[in-house]
Each structure stands twice: as structure tokens, then as C-alpha cells.
Amino acid sequence: MKINKLFILVLLLIISKIGFCQSKLQYAKAKVSYVINIHFDKSKKIYEVYEKYRPGLVAEAESIASELDFSLILNDSISVFYLEKKLFSDNRAASFAIRKSGYYGRIKQQPHNYITEELQESFGEFLVSRPYHEWELQDETKVIGDYTCFKATTSYTTTNPKGKAFNHSFTAWYTPQLPYSFGPAGFGDLPGLIIELQSDDYTYGVKKIKFFDKEQKNKENEIPRLKRKKLITEEEFEKLAAEDEKRWRKD
């Protein structure tokens, strides 16, 4: 009798654990596929550095960028942006193109912030919570495919270890016809899905959108979870990165 009670207790614990895990799963309403073009300013000194390091690398990276497939899988409340796993014709050029695209790991977007996987850093692996950029909404519109898109712009400034400031400007074309406030590379918080995102370094554009049935709940539309790592703020991450760079320069 005791054995039966113990068996029932264990079974109930297993069932409750399975139910808890299943309740955490979220399923997508749509999957957006993005292609990317990367740009290099050949008038800048850094271009000469790239060519000296490996002649032809820039041209190879620009070419292989067409092989990069990015996906944004989403529902009404969250999305995850990621690079599809595949083999490349030139791994070194592909790695260079991926860095140029502003992608360093999967990105989860939610209503008030977005979280990036920072898993390649020498000072540790983290999830970093970042605020959305503030957009200026413009009246300008253009039609992209089947969607009427509205223009929005934003910018931010970074400073290198020598104190030199760099301005980074972005233009997004979003459509209220798809009322999802998400987009590629962590850009979002707009009144519609970002169909095209432009910067000095790259341009993301929607290739196709697949919509799922409301009843569908399987592996195909399961929203992936980020790795379980320590969650820190953007300020904490930048401080760790700066300290690591100081150690690197000292050595």
C-alpha cells in the first residue's frame, strides 16, 4: 500500500513538472524570413586594414551575405530573432559578414525591452537586457511587396577606447498591416512589423512570411528559448567589456 502511494506521489510530481514546462512554451503566429546586404565604405581606413589582413575579404563577405538566412518567429507578445544554421561556401568570409550584420547571438524581443545572447565574450556568457531605441516617426511611405510601409528613424552614439565618437543611424520601414512591434537585430517597438531596416553597414529585407494556424502547436512554430545564462543590464555588460579590453591592452 505504501509502495502504491509512493508511486502515485512520484507520478503526480512528474505530471505537474511536465505541465509546468509545457505552460512555459510559447508558439508563433508567424515566421518572418529576412535577407541581408552588407555595405563597406571603401573610403575609410578600416577598409585598407581588411584588405591588408586578407585581400579580397570584403568582396567575399559582401557576396556570401546572400547565403545568410535570418528568421524572426513571433506571436503577439514576444519574438526571437536568429540565424538559421547552415553550411557556408567560405566560413571565414561568412563569419566576417555575420559580424558586419550586427548579429552576435539570438535576440528575444518583448514589450518593454529586448534581450541578447552574448555567448562569445572572453569575460563570460550572459543574457543582456537592453532598452529599445527611441524612434522618430515620419510621414513618408513606400510600398514594399504587398505592404504599405511607414518610415521611422533613430540613431545612437558609441565611443571607442581613445575617446572618438561614432554616430550610428538607422531607418526602418514598418507596416501597421502586420501589427507586431518586432523586427530584425533587436530593432522594434514600432506600430507594426519592420519590413526593411537600413544602416550604413547593412540592409535587412523581408523575403517571405509564413503564417501559422491558431491551433498549431508543434516544433515548427515553437518559439525557441534563450540559453539559461546570467541576466545583466546593458550598462553592466559595457562595464565588463571595458574592463576586459583594458586587461587585453595591458597584456
CSV table of C-alpha atoms in Angstrom, one decimal:
chain,number,residue,atom,x,y,z
A,1,MET,CA,0.0,0.0,0.0
A,2,LYS,CA,2.8,2.3,0.9
A,3,ILE,CA,4.5,1.5,-2.4
A,4,ASN,CA,1.3,2.4,-4.3
A,5,LYS,CA,1.1,5.7,-2.5
A,6,LEU,CA,4.7,6.5,-3.2
A,7,PHE,CA,4.3,5.6,-6.9
A,8,ILE,CA,1.2,7.8,-7.2
A,9,LEU,CA,3.1,10.7,-5.5
A,10,VAL,CA,6.0,10.4,-7.9
A,11,LEU,CA,3.7,10.2,-10.8
A,12,LEU,CA,1.9,13.3,-9.8
A,13,LEU,CA,5.2,15.2,-9.4
A,14,ILE,CA,6.2,14.1,-12.9
A,15,ILE,CA,2.9,15.2,-14.4
A,16,SER,CA,3.0,18.5,-12.6
A,17,LYS,CA,6.6,19.1,-13.8
A,18,ILE,CA,5.6,18.3,-17.4
A,19,GLY,CA,2.6,20.6,-17.2
A,20,PHE,CA,4.8,23.4,-15.8
A,21,CYS,CA,7.3,23.0,-18.6
A,22,GLN,CA,4.5,22.9,-21.2
A,23,SER,CA,3.0,26.1,-19.8
A,24,LYS,CA,6.3,27.9,-20.4
A,25,LEU,CA,6.3,27.0,-24.1
A,26,GLN,CA,5.1,29.7,-26.5
A,27,TYR,CA,4.0,29.2,-30.0
A,28,ALA,CA,4.3,31.5,-33.0
A,29,LYS,CA,1.7,33.1,-35.2
A,30,ALA,CA,4.2,33.8,-37.9
A,31,LYS,CA,7.8,33.3,-39.1
A,32,VAL,CA,9.5,36.1,-41.0
A,33,SER,CA,12.5,35.3,-43.2
A,34,TYR,CA,15.0,38.2,-43.7
A,35,VAL,CA,17.8,38.5,-46.2
A,36,ILE,CA,20.7,40.9,-45.8
A,37,ASN,CA,23.0,43.0,-47.8
A,38,ILE,CA,26.2,44.4,-46.1
A,39,HIS,CA,27.9,47.6,-47.1
A,40,PHE,CA,31.5,48.7,-46.7
A,41,ASP,CA,32.7,52.3,-47.1
A,42,LYS,CA,35.8,51.8,-49.1
A,43,SER,CA,37.0,55.4,-48.4
A,44,LYS,CA,37.6,54.6,-44.7
A,45,LYS,CA,40.9,53.4,-43.3
A,46,ILE,CA,39.4,50.3,-41.9
A,47,TYR,CA,38.8,49.0,-45.4
A,48,GLU,CA,42.5,49.1,-46.0
A,49,VAL,CA,43.1,47.2,-42.8
A,50,TYR,CA,40.7,44.5,-44.0
A,51,GLU,CA,42.3,44.2,-47.4
A,52,LYS,CA,45.8,44.0,-45.8
A,53,TYR,CA,44.7,41.3,-43.5
A,54,ARG,CA,43.1,39.2,-46.3
A,55,PRO,CA,43.0,40.6,-49.8
A,56,GLY,CA,39.5,40.2,-51.3
A,57,LEU,CA,37.9,39.6,-47.9
A,58,VAL,CA,35.4,42.5,-48.2
A,59,ALA,CA,34.2,41.4,-51.7
A,60,GLU,CA,33.9,37.8,-50.4
A,61,ALA,CA,31.9,38.9,-47.4
A,62,GLU,CA,29.6,41.1,-49.5
A,63,SER,CA,29.0,38.1,-51.8
A,64,ILE,CA,28.5,35.5,-49.1
A,65,ALA,CA,26.0,37.7,-47.3
A,66,SER,CA,23.4,36.4,-49.8
A,67,GLU,CA,23.8,33.0,-48.1
A,68,LEU,CA,22.8,34.3,-44.7
A,69,ASP,CA,19.2,33.4,-43.7
A,70,PHE,CA,17.7,35.2,-40.7
A,71,SER,CA,14.4,34.3,-39.1
A,72,LEU,CA,12.1,36.2,-36.8
A,73,ILE,CA,9.5,33.9,-35.1
A,74,LEU,CA,6.8,35.7,-33.3
A,75,ASN,CA,3.4,35.9,-31.6
A,76,ASP,CA,1.5,38.9,-30.1
A,77,SER,CA,3.8,39.3,-27.1
A,78,ILE,CA,7.3,38.1,-27.9
A,79,SER,CA,9.6,37.3,-30.8
A,80,VAL,CA,13.0,35.6,-31.2
A,81,PHE,CA,15.4,36.6,-34.0
A,82,TYR,CA,18.1,34.1,-35.0
A,83,LEU,CA,20.4,33.0,-37.8
A,84,GLU,CA,19.4,29.7,-39.4
A,85,LYS,CA,22.1,27.0,-39.1
A,86,LYS,CA,23.7,26.0,-42.4
A,87,LEU,CA,26.9,25.3,-44.2
A,88,PHE,CA,28.7,28.2,-46.0
A,89,SER,CA,30.9,28.1,-49.0
A,90,ASP,CA,33.5,30.2,-47.1
A,91,ASN,CA,33.3,30.0,-43.3
A,92,ARG,CA,35.8,32.8,-42.6
A,93,ALA,CA,34.0,35.2,-45.0
A,94,ALA,CA,30.6,34.2,-43.6
A,95,SER,CA,31.8,34.9,-40.0
A,96,PHE,CA,33.0,38.3,-41.1
A,97,ALA,CA,29.7,39.0,-42.8
A,98,ILE,CA,27.7,37.9,-39.8
A,99,ARG,CA,29.6,40.3,-37.5
A,100,LYS,CA,29.1,43.1,-40.0
A,101,SER,CA,25.3,42.4,-39.9
A,102,GLY,CA,25.2,43.3,-36.2
A,103,TYR,CA,24.3,39.8,-35.2
A,104,TYR,CA,26.1,38.3,-32.2
A,105,GLY,CA,23.5,35.8,-30.9
A,106,ARG,CA,19.8,35.2,-30.7
A,107,ILE,CA,17.6,38.1,-29.7
A,108,LYS,CA,14.3,38.0,-27.7
A,109,GLN,CA,12.0,40.9,-28.0
A,110,GLN,CA,9.3,41.6,-25.5
A,111,PRO,CA,7.0,44.7,-24.7
A,112,HIS,CA,9.5,46.9,-22.8
A,113,ASN,CA,13.0,45.7,-23.8
A,114,TYR,CA,14.9,43.1,-25.8
A,115,ILE,CA,17.4,40.5,-24.6
A,116,THR,CA,20.5,39.4,-26.5
A,117,GLU,CA,22.6,36.3,-26.1
A,118,GLU,CA,26.2,37.3,-25.6
A,119,LEU,CA,28.0,34.0,-25.7
A,120,GLN,CA,31.3,34.7,-27.4
A,121,GLU,CA,32.9,37.1,-24.9
A,122,SER,CA,36.1,36.2,-23.2
A,123,PHE,CA,34.8,37.6,-19.9
A,124,GLY,CA,31.8,35.3,-19.7
A,125,GLU,CA,28.5,34.3,-21.2
A,126,PHE,CA,25.5,36.5,-20.5
A,127,LEU,CA,22.0,37.5,-21.4
A,128,VAL,CA,21.9,41.2,-21.8
A,129,SER,CA,18.7,43.3,-21.3
A,130,ARG,CA,18.7,46.4,-23.5
A,131,PRO,CA,16.1,49.2,-23.9
A,132,TYR,CA,14.6,49.9,-27.3
A,133,HIS,CA,15.9,52.8,-29.3
A,134,GLU,CA,13.7,55.9,-29.5
A,135,TRP,CA,12.2,56.4,-32.9
A,136,GLU,CA,11.1,59.5,-34.8
A,137,LEU,CA,8.1,58.6,-36.9
A,138,GLN,CA,8.0,60.2,-40.3
A,139,ASP,CA,5.1,60.8,-42.7
A,140,GLU,CA,6.9,59.3,-45.7
A,141,THR,CA,5.6,56.0,-47.0
A,142,LYS,CA,6.5,53.4,-49.7
A,143,VAL,CA,5.1,50.1,-50.8
A,144,ILE,CA,7.2,47.0,-50.3
A,145,GLY,CA,5.7,43.9,-51.7
A,146,ASP,CA,2.1,43.7,-50.5
A,147,TYR,CA,2.5,46.2,-47.7
A,148,THR,CA,2.3,50.0,-47.3
A,149,CYS,CA,5.2,50.9,-45.1
A,150,PHE,CA,5.9,54.0,-43.0
A,151,LYS,CA,9.4,55.4,-42.3
A,152,ALA,CA,11.0,55.7,-38.9
A,153,THR,CA,14.5,56.9,-38.0
A,154,THR,CA,16.7,56.5,-34.9
A,155,SER,CA,20.4,56.9,-34.0
A,156,TYR,CA,22.8,56.4,-31.2
A,157,THR,CA,26.5,57.2,-30.5
A,158,THR,CA,29.3,55.0,-29.4
A,159,THR,CA,32.8,55.9,-28.2
A,160,ASN,CA,36.0,53.9,-28.7
A,161,PRO,CA,38.7,53.5,-26.1
A,162,LYS,CA,40.6,56.5,-27.5
A,163,GLY,CA,37.5,58.7,-26.9
A,164,LYS,CA,36.5,59.0,-30.5
A,165,ALA,CA,32.7,59.2,-31.0
A,166,PHE,CA,30.8,57.4,-33.8
A,167,ASN,CA,27.2,58.1,-34.8
A,168,HIS,CA,25.1,55.1,-36.0
A,169,SER,CA,21.9,56.0,-37.9
A,170,PHE,CA,19.1,53.6,-38.8
A,171,THR,CA,16.0,53.8,-41.0
A,172,ALA,CA,13.1,51.4,-40.5
A,173,TRP,CA,10.2,50.8,-42.8
A,174,TYR,CA,7.3,49.2,-40.8
A,175,THR,CA,3.8,48.3,-41.7
A,176,PRO,CA,0.7,48.6,-39.5
A,177,GLN,CA,-0.9,46.0,-41.7
A,178,LEU,CA,1.1,43.5,-39.6
A,179,PRO,CA,0.6,44.8,-36.0
A,180,TYR,CA,3.6,43.1,-34.5
A,181,SER,CA,6.1,45.5,-32.9
A,182,PHE,CA,9.2,43.5,-33.8
A,183,GLY,CA,12.0,43.5,-36.3
A,184,PRO,CA,15.5,42.2,-37.1
A,185,ALA,CA,18.6,42.6,-35.0
A,186,GLY,CA,16.7,43.8,-31.9
A,187,PHE,CA,15.0,46.8,-33.6
A,188,GLY,CA,11.3,47.1,-32.8
A,189,ASP,CA,8.8,48.9,-30.6
A,190,LEU,CA,7.1,50.4,-33.6
A,191,PRO,CA,3.4,50.3,-34.6
A,192,GLY,CA,4.0,47.4,-37.0
A,193,LEU,CA,6.4,44.8,-38.2
A,194,ILE,CA,9.7,46.1,-39.7
A,195,ILE,CA,9.8,45.1,-43.3
A,196,GLU,CA,13.1,46.8,-44.1
A,197,LEU,CA,15.9,48.1,-41.9
A,198,GLN,CA,18.7,50.2,-43.3
A,199,SER,CA,22.0,51.3,-41.7
A,200,ASP,CA,25.4,52.4,-43.0
A,201,ASP,CA,26.6,48.8,-42.6
A,202,TYR,CA,23.7,46.6,-43.7
A,203,THR,CA,20.1,46.4,-45.0
A,204,TYR,CA,17.7,43.8,-43.8
A,205,GLY,CA,14.7,43.0,-46.0
A,206,VAL,CA,11.8,40.6,-45.7
A,207,LYS,CA,12.0,37.6,-48.1
A,208,LYS,CA,8.8,35.8,-47.0
A,209,ILE,CA,6.3,35.5,-44.2
A,210,LYS,CA,4.8,32.2,-43.1
A,211,PHE,CA,1.6,32.4,-41.0
A,212,PHE,CA,0.6,29.5,-38.7
A,213,ASP,CA,-2.9,28.3,-37.9
A,214,LYS,CA,-4.2,29.4,-34.4
A,215,GLU,CA,-4.5,25.7,-33.4
A,216,GLN,CA,-1.0,24.8,-34.5
A,217,LYS,CA,1.3,23.9,-31.6
A,218,ASN,CA,4.3,21.9,-32.6
A,219,LYS,CA,8.1,22.1,-33.2
A,220,GLU,CA,7.6,24.1,-36.4
A,221,ASN,CA,6.1,27.1,-34.6
A,222,GLU,CA,7.5,26.6,-31.2
A,223,ILE,CA,9.3,29.8,-30.1
A,224,PRO,CA,12.9,28.9,-29.1
A,225,ARG,CA,14.1,29.8,-25.6
A,226,LEU,CA,17.4,31.7,-25.0
A,227,LYS,CA,20.1,29.8,-23.2
A,228,ARG,CA,20.0,29.9,-19.4
A,229,LYS,CA,22.7,32.4,-18.5
A,230,LYS,CA,23.0,35.3,-16.0
A,231,LEU,CA,20.8,38.2,-17.0
A,232,ILE,CA,22.6,41.6,-16.7
A,233,THR,CA,21.8,45.2,-17.9
A,234,GLU,CA,23.4,46.9,-20.9
A,235,GLU,CA,25.4,49.1,-18.5
A,236,GLU,CA,26.8,46.1,-16.6
A,237,PHE,CA,27.8,44.4,-19.9
A,238,GLU,CA,29.5,47.5,-21.2
A,239,LYS,CA,31.5,47.9,-17.9
A,240,LEU,CA,32.6,44.3,-18.1
A,241,ALA,CA,33.6,44.7,-21.8
A,242,ALA,CA,35.6,47.9,-21.0
A,243,GLU,CA,37.4,46.2,-18.1
A,244,ASP,CA,38.2,43.2,-20.3
A,245,GLU,CA,39.6,45.5,-23.1
A,246,LYS,CA,41.9,47.2,-20.5
A,247,ARG,CA,43.3,43.9,-19.4
A,248,TRP,CA,43.8,42.9,-23.0
A,249,ARG,CA,45.7,46.1,-23.8
A,250,LYS,CA,47.7,45.8,-20.7
A,251,ASP,CA,48.8,42.3,-21.6
